[in-house]
Every structure is written in C-alpha cells, then in structure tokens.
Coordinates of C-alpha atoms and ligand atoms in Angstrom, one line a residue:
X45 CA 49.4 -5.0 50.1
X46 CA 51.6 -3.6 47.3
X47 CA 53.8 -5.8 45.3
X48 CA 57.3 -6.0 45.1
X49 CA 58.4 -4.8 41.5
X50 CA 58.2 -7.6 39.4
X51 CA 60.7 -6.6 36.8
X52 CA 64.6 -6.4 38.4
X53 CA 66.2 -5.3 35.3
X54 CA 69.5 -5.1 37.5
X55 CA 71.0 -6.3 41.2
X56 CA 73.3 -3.9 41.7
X57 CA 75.2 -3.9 45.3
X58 CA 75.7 0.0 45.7
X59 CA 79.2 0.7 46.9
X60 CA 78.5 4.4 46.4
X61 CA 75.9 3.6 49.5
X62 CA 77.7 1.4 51.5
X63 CA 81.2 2.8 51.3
X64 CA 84.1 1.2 49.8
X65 CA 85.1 -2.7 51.1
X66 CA 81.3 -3.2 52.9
X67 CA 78.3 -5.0 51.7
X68 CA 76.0 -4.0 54.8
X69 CA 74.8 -1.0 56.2
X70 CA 74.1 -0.7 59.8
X71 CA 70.9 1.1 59.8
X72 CA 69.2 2.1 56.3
X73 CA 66.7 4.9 57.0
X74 CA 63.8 5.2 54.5
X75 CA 62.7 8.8 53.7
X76 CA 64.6 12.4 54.0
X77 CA 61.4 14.4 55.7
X78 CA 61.5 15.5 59.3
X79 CA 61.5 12.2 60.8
X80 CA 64.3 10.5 58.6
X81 CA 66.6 13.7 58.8
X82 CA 66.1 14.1 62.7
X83 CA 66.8 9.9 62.9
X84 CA 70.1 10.1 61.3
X85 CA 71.5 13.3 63.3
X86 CA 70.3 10.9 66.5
X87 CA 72.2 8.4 65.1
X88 CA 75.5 10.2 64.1
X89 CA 75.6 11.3 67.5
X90 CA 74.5 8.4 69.7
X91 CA 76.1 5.4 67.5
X92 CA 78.7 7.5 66.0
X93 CA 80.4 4.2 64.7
X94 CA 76.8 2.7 62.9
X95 CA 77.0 2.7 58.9
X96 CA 74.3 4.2 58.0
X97 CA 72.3 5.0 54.5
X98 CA 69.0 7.3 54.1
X99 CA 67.4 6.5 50.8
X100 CA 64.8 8.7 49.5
X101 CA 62.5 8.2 46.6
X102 CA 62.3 12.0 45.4
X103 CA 65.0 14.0 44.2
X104 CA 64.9 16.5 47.9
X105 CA 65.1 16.5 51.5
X106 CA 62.2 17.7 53.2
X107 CA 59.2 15.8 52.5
X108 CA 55.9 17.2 53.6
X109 CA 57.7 20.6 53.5
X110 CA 58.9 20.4 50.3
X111 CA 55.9 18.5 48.7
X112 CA 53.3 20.7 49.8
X113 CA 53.9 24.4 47.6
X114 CA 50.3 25.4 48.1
X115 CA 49.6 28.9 48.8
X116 CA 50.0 29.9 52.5
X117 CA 51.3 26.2 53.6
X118 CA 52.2 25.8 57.1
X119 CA 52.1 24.3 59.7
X120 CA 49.2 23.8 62.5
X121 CA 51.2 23.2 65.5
X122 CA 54.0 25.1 67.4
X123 CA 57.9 24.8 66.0
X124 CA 58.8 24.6 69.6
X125 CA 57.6 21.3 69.6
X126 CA 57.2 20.6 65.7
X127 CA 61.0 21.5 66.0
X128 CA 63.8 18.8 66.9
X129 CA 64.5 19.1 70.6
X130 CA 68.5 19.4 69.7
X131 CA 67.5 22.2 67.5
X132 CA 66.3 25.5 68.7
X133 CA 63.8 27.2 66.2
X134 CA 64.5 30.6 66.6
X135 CA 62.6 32.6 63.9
X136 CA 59.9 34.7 65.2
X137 CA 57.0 33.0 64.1
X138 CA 55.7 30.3 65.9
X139 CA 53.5 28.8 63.5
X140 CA 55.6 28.4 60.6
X141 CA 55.2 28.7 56.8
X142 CA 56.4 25.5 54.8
X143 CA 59.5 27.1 53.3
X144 CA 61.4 28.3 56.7
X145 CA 60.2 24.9 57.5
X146 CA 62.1 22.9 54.9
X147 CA 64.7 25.6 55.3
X148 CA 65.3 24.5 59.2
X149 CA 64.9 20.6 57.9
X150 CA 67.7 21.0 55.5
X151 CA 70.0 23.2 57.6
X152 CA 69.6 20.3 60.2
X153 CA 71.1 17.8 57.0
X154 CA 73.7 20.4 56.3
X155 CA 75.0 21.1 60.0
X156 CA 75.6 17.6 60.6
X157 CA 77.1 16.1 57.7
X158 CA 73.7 14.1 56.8
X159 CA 73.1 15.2 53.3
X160 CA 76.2 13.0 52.2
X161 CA 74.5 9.8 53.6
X162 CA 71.3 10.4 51.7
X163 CA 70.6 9.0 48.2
X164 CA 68.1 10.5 46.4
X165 CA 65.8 9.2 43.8
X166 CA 65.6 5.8 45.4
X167 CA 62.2 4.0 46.2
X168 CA 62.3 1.5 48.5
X169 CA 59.9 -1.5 46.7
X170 CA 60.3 -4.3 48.9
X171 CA 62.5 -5.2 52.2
X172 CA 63.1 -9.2 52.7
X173 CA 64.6 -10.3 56.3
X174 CA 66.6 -13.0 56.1
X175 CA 66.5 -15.3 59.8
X176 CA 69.6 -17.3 58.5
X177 CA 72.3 -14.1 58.4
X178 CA 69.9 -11.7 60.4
X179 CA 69.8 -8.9 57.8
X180 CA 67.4 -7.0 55.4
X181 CA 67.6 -7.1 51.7
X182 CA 65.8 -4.2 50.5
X183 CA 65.0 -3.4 47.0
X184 CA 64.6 -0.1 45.8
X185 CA 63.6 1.9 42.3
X186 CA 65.8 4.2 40.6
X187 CA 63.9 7.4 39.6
X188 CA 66.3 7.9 37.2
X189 CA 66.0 4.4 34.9
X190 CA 63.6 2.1 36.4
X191 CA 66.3 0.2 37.4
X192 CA 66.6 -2.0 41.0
X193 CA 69.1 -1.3 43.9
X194 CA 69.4 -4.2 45.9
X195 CA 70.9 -2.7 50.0
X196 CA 71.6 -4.9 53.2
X197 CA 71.1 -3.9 56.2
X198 CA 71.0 -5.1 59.7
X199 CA 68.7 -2.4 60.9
X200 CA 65.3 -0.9 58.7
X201 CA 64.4 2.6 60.1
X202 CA 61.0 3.4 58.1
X203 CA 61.0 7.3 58.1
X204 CA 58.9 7.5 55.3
X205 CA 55.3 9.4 56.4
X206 CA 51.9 8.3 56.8
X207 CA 50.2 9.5 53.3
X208 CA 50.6 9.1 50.1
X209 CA 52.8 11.1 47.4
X210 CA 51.2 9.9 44.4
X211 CA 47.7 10.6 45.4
X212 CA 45.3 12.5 47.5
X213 CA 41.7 11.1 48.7
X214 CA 40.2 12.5 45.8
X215 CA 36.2 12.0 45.4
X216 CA 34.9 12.3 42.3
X217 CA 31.3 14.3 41.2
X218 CA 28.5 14.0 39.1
X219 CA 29.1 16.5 36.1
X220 CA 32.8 17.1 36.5
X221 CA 33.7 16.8 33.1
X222 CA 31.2 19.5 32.3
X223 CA 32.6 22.1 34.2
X224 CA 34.4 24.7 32.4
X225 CA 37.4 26.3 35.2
X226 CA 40.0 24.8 36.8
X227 CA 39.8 21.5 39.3
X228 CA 42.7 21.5 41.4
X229 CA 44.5 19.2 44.5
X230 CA 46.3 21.1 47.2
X231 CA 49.3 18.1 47.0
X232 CA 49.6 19.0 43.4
X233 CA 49.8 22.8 42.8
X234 CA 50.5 24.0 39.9
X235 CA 53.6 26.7 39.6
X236 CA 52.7 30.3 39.1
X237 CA 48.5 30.0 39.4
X238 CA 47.2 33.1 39.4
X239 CA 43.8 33.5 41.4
X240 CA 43.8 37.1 41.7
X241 CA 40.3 38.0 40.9
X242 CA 38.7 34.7 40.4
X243 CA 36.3 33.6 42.7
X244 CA 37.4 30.4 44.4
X245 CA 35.9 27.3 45.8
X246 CA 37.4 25.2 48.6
X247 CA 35.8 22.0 49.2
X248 CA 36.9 20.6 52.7
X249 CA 37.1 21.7 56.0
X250 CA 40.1 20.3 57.3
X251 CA 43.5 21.5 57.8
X252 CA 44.4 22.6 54.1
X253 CA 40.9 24.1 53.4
X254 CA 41.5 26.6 56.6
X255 CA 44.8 27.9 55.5
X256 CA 43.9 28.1 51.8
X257 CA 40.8 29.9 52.2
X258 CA 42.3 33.0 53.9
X259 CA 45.7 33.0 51.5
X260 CA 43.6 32.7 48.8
X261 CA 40.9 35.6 50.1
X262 CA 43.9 37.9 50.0
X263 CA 43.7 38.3 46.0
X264 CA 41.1 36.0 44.9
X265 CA 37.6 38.3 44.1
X266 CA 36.1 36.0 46.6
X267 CA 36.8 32.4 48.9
X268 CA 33.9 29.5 49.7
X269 CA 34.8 27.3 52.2
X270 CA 32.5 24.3 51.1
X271 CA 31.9 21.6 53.5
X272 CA 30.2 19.0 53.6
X273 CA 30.0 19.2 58.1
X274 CA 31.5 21.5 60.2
X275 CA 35.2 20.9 62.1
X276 CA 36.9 23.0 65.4
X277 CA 38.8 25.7 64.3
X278 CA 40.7 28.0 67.2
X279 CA 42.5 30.4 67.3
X280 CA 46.0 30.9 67.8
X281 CA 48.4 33.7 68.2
X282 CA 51.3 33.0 64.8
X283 CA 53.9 34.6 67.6
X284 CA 54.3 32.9 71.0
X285 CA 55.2 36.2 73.0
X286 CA 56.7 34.3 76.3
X287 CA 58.8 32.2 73.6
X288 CA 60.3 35.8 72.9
X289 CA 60.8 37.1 76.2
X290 CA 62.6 34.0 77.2
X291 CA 65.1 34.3 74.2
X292 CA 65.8 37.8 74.9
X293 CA 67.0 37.0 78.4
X294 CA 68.1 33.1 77.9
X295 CA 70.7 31.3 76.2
X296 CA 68.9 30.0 72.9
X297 CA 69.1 26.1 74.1
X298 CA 67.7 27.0 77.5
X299 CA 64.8 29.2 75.8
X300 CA 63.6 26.7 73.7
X301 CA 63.7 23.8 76.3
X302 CA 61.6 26.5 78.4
X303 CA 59.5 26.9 75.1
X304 CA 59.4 23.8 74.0
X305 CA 58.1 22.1 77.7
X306 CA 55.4 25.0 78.4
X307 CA 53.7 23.8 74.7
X308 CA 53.8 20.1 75.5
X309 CA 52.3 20.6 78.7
X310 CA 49.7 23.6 77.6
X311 CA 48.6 21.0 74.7
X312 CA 48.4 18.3 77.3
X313 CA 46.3 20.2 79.6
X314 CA 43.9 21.5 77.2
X315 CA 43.7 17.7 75.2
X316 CA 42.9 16.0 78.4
X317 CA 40.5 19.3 79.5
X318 CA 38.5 18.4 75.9
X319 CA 38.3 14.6 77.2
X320 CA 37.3 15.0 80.8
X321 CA 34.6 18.0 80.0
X322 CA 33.8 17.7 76.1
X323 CA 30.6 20.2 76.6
X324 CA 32.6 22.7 78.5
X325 CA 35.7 22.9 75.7
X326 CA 32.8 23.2 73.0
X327 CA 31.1 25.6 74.4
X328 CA 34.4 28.0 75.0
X329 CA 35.6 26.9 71.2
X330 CA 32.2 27.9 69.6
X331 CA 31.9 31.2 71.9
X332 CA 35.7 31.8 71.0
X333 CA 34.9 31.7 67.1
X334 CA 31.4 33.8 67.5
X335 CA 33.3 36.7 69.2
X336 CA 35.7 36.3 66.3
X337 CA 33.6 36.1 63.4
X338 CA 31.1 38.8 63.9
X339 CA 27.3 38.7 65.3
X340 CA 25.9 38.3 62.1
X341 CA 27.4 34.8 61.3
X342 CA 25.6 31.7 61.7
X343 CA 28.0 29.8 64.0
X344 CA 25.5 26.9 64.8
X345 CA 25.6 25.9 61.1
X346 CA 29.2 26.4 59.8
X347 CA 31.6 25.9 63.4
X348 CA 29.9 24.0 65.5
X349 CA 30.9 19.8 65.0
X350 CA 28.4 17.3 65.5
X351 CA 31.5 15.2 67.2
X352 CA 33.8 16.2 70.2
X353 CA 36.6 18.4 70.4
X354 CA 39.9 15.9 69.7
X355 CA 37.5 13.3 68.4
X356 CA 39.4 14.5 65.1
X357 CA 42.1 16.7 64.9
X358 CA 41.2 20.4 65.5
X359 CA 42.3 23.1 62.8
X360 CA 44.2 25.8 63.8
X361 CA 44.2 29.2 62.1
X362 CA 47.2 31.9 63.3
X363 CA 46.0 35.1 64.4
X364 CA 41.8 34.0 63.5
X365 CA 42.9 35.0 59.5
X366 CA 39.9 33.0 58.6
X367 CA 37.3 34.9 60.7
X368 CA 38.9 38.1 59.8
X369 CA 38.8 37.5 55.8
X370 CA 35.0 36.3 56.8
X371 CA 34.6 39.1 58.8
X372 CA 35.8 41.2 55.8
X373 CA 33.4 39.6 53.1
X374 CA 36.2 38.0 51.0
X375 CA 35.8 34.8 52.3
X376 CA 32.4 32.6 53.3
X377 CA 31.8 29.5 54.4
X378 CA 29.0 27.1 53.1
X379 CA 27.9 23.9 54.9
X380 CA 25.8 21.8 52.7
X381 CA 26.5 18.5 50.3
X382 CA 27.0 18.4 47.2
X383 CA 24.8 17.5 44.0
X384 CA 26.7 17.7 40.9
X385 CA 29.6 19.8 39.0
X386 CA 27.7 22.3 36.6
X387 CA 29.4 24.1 33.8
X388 CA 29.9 27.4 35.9
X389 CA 30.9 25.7 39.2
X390 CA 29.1 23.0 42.0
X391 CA 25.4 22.4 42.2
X392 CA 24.3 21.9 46.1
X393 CA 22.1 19.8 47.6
X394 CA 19.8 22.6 48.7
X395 CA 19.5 23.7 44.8
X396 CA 21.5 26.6 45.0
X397 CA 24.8 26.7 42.5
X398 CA 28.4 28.3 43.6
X399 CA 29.7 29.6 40.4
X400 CA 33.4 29.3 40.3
X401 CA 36.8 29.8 38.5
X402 CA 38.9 27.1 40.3
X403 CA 37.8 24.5 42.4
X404 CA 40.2 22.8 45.2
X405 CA 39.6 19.7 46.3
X406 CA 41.1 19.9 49.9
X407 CA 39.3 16.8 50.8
X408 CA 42.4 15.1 52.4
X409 CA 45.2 13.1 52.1
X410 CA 45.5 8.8 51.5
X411 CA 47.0 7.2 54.1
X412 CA 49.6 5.1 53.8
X413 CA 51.8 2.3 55.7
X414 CA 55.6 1.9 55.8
X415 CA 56.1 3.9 52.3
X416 CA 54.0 1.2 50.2
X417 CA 56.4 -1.0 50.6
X418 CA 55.8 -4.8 50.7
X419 CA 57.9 -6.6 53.8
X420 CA 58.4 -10.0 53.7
X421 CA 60.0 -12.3 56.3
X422 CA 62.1 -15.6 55.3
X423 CA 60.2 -15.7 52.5
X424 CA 56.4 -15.3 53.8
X425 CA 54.6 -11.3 53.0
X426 CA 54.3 -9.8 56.1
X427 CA 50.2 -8.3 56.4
X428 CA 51.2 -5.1 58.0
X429 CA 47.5 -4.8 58.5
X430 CA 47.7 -7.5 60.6
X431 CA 50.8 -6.6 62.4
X432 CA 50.5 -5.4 66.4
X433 CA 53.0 -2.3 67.0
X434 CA 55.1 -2.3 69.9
X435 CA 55.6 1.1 71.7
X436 CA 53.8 2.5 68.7
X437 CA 57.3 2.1 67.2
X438 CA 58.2 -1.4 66.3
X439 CA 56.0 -4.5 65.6
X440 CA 55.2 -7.7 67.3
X441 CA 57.6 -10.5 65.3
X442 CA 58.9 -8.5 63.0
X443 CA 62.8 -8.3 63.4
X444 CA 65.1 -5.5 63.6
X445 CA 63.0 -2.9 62.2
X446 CA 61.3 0.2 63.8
X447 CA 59.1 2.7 62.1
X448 CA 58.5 6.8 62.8
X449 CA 54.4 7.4 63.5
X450 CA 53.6 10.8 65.1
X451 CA 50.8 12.3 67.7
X452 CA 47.8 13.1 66.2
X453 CA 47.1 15.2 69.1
X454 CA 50.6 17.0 69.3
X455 CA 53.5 18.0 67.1
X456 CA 54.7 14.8 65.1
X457 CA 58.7 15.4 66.1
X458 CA 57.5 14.8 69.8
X459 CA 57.1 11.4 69.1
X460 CA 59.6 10.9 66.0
X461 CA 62.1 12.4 68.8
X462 CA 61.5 9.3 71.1
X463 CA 61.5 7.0 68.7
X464 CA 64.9 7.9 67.5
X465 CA 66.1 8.1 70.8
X466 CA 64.4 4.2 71.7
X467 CA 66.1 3.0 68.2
X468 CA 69.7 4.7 69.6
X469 CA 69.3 2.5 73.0
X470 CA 67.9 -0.6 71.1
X471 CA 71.1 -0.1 69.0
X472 CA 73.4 0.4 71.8
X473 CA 71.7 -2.2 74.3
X474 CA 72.4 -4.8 71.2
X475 CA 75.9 -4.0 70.6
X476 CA 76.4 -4.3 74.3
X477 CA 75.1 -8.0 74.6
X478 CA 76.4 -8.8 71.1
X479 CA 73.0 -9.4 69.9
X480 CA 72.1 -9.5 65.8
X481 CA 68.6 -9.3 66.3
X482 CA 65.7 -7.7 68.2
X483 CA 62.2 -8.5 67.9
X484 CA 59.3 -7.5 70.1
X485 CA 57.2 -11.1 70.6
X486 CA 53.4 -11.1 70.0
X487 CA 51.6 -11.7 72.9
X488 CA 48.7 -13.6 71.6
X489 CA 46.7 -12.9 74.9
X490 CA 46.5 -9.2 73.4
X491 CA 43.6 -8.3 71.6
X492 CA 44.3 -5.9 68.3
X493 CA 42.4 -2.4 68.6
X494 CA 42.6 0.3 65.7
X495 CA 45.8 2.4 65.7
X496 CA 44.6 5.5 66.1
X497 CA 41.0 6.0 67.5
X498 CA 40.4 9.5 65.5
X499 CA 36.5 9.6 63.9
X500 CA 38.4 11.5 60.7
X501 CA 37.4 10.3 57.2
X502 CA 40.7 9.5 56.6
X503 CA 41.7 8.2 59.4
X504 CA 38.5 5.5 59.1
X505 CA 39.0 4.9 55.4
X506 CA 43.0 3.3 56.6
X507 CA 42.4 1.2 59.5
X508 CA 42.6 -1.9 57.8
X509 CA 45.9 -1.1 56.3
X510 CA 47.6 0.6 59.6
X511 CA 48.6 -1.7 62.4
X512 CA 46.9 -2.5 65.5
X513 CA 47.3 -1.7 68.7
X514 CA 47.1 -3.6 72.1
X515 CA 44.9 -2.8 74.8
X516 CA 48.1 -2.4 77.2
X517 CA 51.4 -1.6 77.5
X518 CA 54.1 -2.0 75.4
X519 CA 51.2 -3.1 73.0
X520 CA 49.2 0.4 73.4
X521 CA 50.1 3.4 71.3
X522 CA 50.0 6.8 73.8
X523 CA 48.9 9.7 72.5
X524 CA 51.2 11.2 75.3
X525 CA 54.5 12.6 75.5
X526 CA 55.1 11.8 79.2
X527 CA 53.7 8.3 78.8
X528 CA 56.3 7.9 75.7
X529 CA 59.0 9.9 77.5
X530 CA 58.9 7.7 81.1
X531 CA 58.6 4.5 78.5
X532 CA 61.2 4.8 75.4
X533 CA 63.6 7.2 77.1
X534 CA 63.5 5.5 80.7
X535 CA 61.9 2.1 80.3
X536 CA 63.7 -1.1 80.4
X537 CA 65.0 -2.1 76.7
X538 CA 64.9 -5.5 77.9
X539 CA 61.4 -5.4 79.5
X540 CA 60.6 -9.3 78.3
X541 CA 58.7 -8.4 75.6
X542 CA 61.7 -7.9 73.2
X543 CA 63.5 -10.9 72.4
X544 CA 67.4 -11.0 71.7
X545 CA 68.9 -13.3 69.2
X546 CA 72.5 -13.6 68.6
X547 CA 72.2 -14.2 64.6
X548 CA 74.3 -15.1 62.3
X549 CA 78.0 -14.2 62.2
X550 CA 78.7 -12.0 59.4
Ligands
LIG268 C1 50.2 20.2 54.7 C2 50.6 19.5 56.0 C3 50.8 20.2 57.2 C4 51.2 19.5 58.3 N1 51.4 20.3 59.5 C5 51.7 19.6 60.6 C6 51.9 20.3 61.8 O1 51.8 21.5 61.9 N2 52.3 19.6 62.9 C7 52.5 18.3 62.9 O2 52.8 17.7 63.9 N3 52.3 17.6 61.8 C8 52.0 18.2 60.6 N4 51.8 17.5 59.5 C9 52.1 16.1 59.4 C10 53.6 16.0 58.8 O3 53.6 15.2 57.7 C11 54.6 15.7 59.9 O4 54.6 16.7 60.8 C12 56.0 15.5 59.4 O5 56.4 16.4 58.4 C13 56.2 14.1 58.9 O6 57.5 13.9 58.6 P1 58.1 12.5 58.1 O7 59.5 12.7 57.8 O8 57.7 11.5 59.1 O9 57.2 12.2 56.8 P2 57.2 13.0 55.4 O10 57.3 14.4 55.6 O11 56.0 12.5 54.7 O12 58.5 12.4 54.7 C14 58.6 11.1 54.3 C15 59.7 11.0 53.3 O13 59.9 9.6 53.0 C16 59.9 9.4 51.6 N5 59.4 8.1 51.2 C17 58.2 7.6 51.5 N6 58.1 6.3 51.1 C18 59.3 6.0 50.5 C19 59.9 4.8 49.9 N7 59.1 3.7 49.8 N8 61.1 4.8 49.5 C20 61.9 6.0 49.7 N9 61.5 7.1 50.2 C21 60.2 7.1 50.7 C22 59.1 10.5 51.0 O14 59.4 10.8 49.7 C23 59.4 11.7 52.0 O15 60.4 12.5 51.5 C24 51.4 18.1 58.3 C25 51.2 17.4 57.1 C26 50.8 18.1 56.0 C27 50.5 17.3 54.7

C-alpha cells in the first residue's frame, strides 16, 4: 500500500475549496475523467444543496481522454453507451477518437457549471476517517509546490480510474540498451513524432496495439504487430447506421435512449452468446476475420486465442482497418516471443530479427486502486486489498465512501452511471433519516473471490491489490447492466447490509 506523504510542509484549510465561512465539503470527488465529471453533474442535479469539491491531480479535465495523445486513440466501445445517459452523443461516429471524446467530457463540465468546483493540480495522498465527528480528512499534493492541502469531507467519491498515470506495465529485454532507434510507450507519446517512412514495431496485442498498428500503417513504410499470443479482434462498423436513422426522425434525447438501449442489450446478447456456446462465437469470430483478411493469411497462428471469447476483453477495430492495412501489405502481424533487443530492432525466439526504427511497447497498462492513495480509518491503514466491495461500489466497513469501477465487458459510463445515481439515493436516503454515516457491514460468512475474473495479464498481475468480491449479492460485482440497474437504481438503500449511524453533530 502507498504511503501517505511523509513531509507536510503546510496544513492549509482551502477556503478557495470550500467556499467562504465552511470548513467541510459535502462530497469531495477524486479525479476530473469521465467518471468524476459525470458524478458531479449527478450530483448538482440530484442533491442540488450538497457542497461539493472535485480535486484532480493534473492540470485538465478529461483523464483517459486527455492522457492518452497516441496516434489514432479511441475508443473500443460505442458513445451511445460510453456516453452519459443525460447526454446525447450526437456526432456521427460511433466509435469515437479521443479528442471529440475529451471534447464531449469537457462540454459536459462547461454546460453545468462543474469546471468552477474542480481544483486542479491537486493529488489526493491519503484520506483519514475520523469515527468521532464522522468525516474524512484528506490530504492532497500541490503540483505546483509540493506543498499539502488538508480537505474535510463527509462524503469521499473516488473517481479517479483503475491504472496508473505515472507508469505503464513496461517489460524490460535482453539487449535494449544496444538498440539504436527509438523505444516508445503508448501513455507517453511524444509531441510531433514523425513515422512516416520508418518501419515500425508494435509489441502487444491488446487494445492499443490494434489501433496503433493501422494509424501508424497509414504513413509508416511498414507496421508489425508483435505478439507474444493471439487475442479476438472483430469487427465493427465506426458508424451505427440505425443510430442515424433514429436521429433523423427522433427528438435527440429519445434517439439516443433508443440508441443507447439497443447497444446494451446487443452487447448483452452477444456476451452471454460467448458464455453459453464459447466454440460457436469462436468459430464465427475466426471465420469473420479470415473473410476479412484475405485467403492467404494464416489465421490459425495470428487470430485465433488459446482462451475463450470474453475470457479477456475482445479488441475491436472500426470498419476491419487492421485487416485492410494487412490486406494491403503495410501492416503484418507476427506471433512469436521474444529473444533479445539487437542494434537494428528485436531478435525472436524462432531466430529471425525484425529490424526497426521505433519500437512501441503497447504491452498494457498498471493497475491501480483508489488513485494510490493510502485510506486509513481512526487511525488503523485500511488494506484495500483486503477490503470486500459492496454493490461493486462501496466496501464492507469502510464509512461513507463509494468508488467508480466500470464493466469490463461493456462501456465503463454504464456502470459509473449507476453508481452516481446509488451515491445520489445514499445521499438523499441519509439526509432523510438524519444520518452522518453509512457503511456497508462485512458479512464474515462471505467468502472473498477476485474482483474481476478476466484471464488478462494485467488484470492477473493486480488482484492482490483490487478488492474482493463476494460470492452473492450485494457482495458480488455484476458484470451486468440490468443486474446493476434492478439493484442500485431500484434496490432497497436500506437492504440490512448498510448500517446508519447518526455521527457526530457538526
Ligand atoms: C486508451 C484507452 C481507451 C479506452 N477505451 C475505452 C472504451 O472504448 N470503452 C470503455 O468503456 N472504456 C475504455 N477505456 C477505459 C477508460 O479508462 C474508461 O472508459 C474511462 O475513461 C474511465 O474514466 P474515469 O474517469 O473513471 O478514469 P480516468 O479517465 O482514468 O480519470 C481519472 C482521473 O482521476 C485523476 N486521479 C487519479 N488519482 C488521483 C488522485 N490520487 N488525486 C487526484 N486525482 C487523481 C486522474 O488524474 C484522472 O484525471 C479506455 C482506456 C484507455 C486507457
């Protein structure tokens, strides 16, 4: 678990946060991404009267959208359901590049009057809860000087992600000093590379690897997709055509409801379709990317997973671009391990050598929990690790604080959606009753299981840091919207599970 900075050069109580005359916010949100900005307009408009704060350790709103500047980022699953439900996406494209993604993200801050709340450059450290006067005291970084902000709030709302800023999973290679080009990492690109011309490696096979390997092939004299095994990659069309007939003939809010339900559903189908029949969906996947990628091609080595479909998350390429820069010669894809880094590129295990210019390393992101930072209650460190989560959303005797974690099957917003909304009810439910404090109580009949069951490497290498799950409800975490929906929207707040505490009077 991450320390709590040991050096507070400075307490300072932030009246510029809490607003003149106060010394506790309501809610504190952690992080300006998708989640936190989607939290707060939730909040504005279902506790209008809560004090609320978002801090957020970089200098911009956005987060994955704004970290991410490599070429061709996107995203992998619809905006009709990657969108916010309140807010219709209404640009053509379905799948989305990054920057009309942080553009929707920020417009969302600007429309309702969240960019004001939000202070930037702030890392959240450490957050203490206090029993005796049922509050938070968190301690954050200043970007600008090192120095510590102390907040207090009644309410911690962890918005902050499930990775990493500061580092990627990076592996490291025999011989890498002796290589002569360039070694790049997707989460770090450099401004105004130019690649056109150079021949390119790609090692990965994930997400990142399938969009920078077309983008790339556009310019580049030539792509390898390196990879160590193969993963799923389908096809889908970057324009959802009945999404545009419906706006031409609906009012935008109906059209994207429409929209938005047909993608839940059509991903539910075809997830629990690749559960029930795994052989079947493989089959039609690997049949799907032969027909794409030309006769030629040898499928059975480069697409065709030794796991099954959904046992990881599948990669998704708009409009088969990948097949189609294969299909065109600019791009290739090499399954095979590694030996060593030569001068001119990467020795493989077979013998042969890839020369290459620039290397990526698309070989994932590190996991995170809660932002790094270290939670402690009345004075004992809280082993998040160790922690059961609660609706996937709070966790088991931790007071008053709720966290945003996504589908990995579906569109992260889905879930981040219903968590907001749960949070709003919690809120309202407490104010109601007059209660301070809200904790979910451990059953300790329940038996932890990992969080998410996903084979991925980093998914595997994080399990001991991420929370547990129960093997029942409100202990299990659904990777199902209309499990979540009938439970956080419509389920009983007060289901005996969550325990109500009056707290201190303050
Ligand atoms: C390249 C890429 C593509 C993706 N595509 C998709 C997709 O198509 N569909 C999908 O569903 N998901 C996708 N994801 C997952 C994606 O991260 C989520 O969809 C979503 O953007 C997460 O939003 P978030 O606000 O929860 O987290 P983030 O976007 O990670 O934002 C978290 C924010 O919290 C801040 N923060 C973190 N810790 C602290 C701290 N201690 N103190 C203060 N601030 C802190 C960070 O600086 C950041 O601004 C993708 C991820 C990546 C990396």
């Amino acid at each position: 678990m991450p320390a709590a900075p040991s050096r507070v050069e400075a307490d300072i109580p932030d009246t510029d946060i809490l607003g003149p005359g106060a010394d506790i916010l309501d809610v504190l949100i952690v992080g300006a991404g998708l989640s936190g900005i989607g939290a707060a307009r939730r909040l504005q408009r279902r506790c209008p009267g809560k004090r609320y704060a978002i801090v957020e350790a970089r200098e911009s709103i956005g987060g994955t959208w704004d970290l991410f500047r490599y070429p061709g980022v996107r995203s992998d699953s619809d905006m009709y359901t990657l969108g916010y439900d309140f807010k219709p996406w209404t640009d053509a494209k379905a799948i989305a590049d990054g920057p009309a993604i942080l553009r929707y993200i920020r417009e969302t801050a600007q429309e309702g009057g969240i960019t004001q709340h939000i202070r930037f450059g702030l890392r959240v450290r450490s957050a203490e809860w206090s029993s005796s006067d049922a509050r938070w005291t968190v301690t954050a970084e200043r970007a600008a000087d090192g120095r510590s902000v102390v907040l207090r709030t009644r309410f911690l709302y962890m918005c902050s992600g499930y990775y990493s800023y500061a580092e990627g999973h990076r592996p490291r290679f025999a011989g890498e000093a002796d290589y002569r080009g360039i070694v790049l990492q997707p989460q770090f690109w450099p401004d105004n590379l130019d690649y056109s011309g150079k021949r390119v490696v790609v090692i990965g096979s994930g997400a990142t690897a399938v969009t920078l390997v077309p983008e790339m092939a556009r310019t580049a004299a030539h792509v390898t997709m390196l990879q160590r095994s193969p993963t799923y990659v389908v096809t889908r069309p970057s324009i959802d055509r009945l999404a545009r007939w419906l706006n031409r003939r609906l009012p935008r809010g109906a059209a994207y409801r429409l929209a938005r339900w047909k993608n839940v559903l059509l991903a539910m189908f075809f997830y629990q379709l690749a559960r029930r029949r795994p052989e079947q969906m493989k089959k039609r996947i690997i049949e799907m990317a032969r027909a794409q990628v030309g006769p030629e091609f040898d499928v059975d080595t480069h697409f065709t997973p030794r796991y099954k479909p959904w046992d990881q998350r599948m990669c998704l390429v708009p409009d088969g671009d990948l097949f189609e820069r294969i299909r065109e010669g600019r791009a290739a894809v090499v399954t095979d391990g590694i030996e060593c880094f030569t001068e001119r590129g990467v020795k493989l295990a077979s013998g042969d050598e890839l020369p290459a210019d620039i290397v990526v390393m698309a070989t994932g992101l590190k996991l995170n929990v809660m932002g790094d930072v270290a939670v402690r209650i009345d004075g004992r460190a809280c082993d998040l690790g160790a922690t059961l989560a609660y609706k996937g959303m709070m966790l088991g005797d931790v007071p008053n604080l709720a966290m945003t974690f996504g589908y990995t099957n579906a569109s992260w917003t889905l879930k981040a959606d219903l968590t907001a909304g749960y949070v709003c009810r919690l809120l309202r439910y407490m104010d109601r009753h007059g209660y301070a404090v809200a904790m979910p109580r451990r059953d300790p009949g329940v038996l932890p299981q990992p969080f998410l069951t996903f084979t991925s490497g980093y998914v595997r290498r994080a399990l001991a840091i991420l929370p547990k799950q129960g093997s029942r409800r409100p202990w299990a975490v659904y990777q199902n919207y209309l499990l979540d929906l009938f439970n956080l929207r419509y389920g009983r707040i007060a289901d005996g599970v969550m325990q109500f505490g009056a707290g201190a009077k303050s």
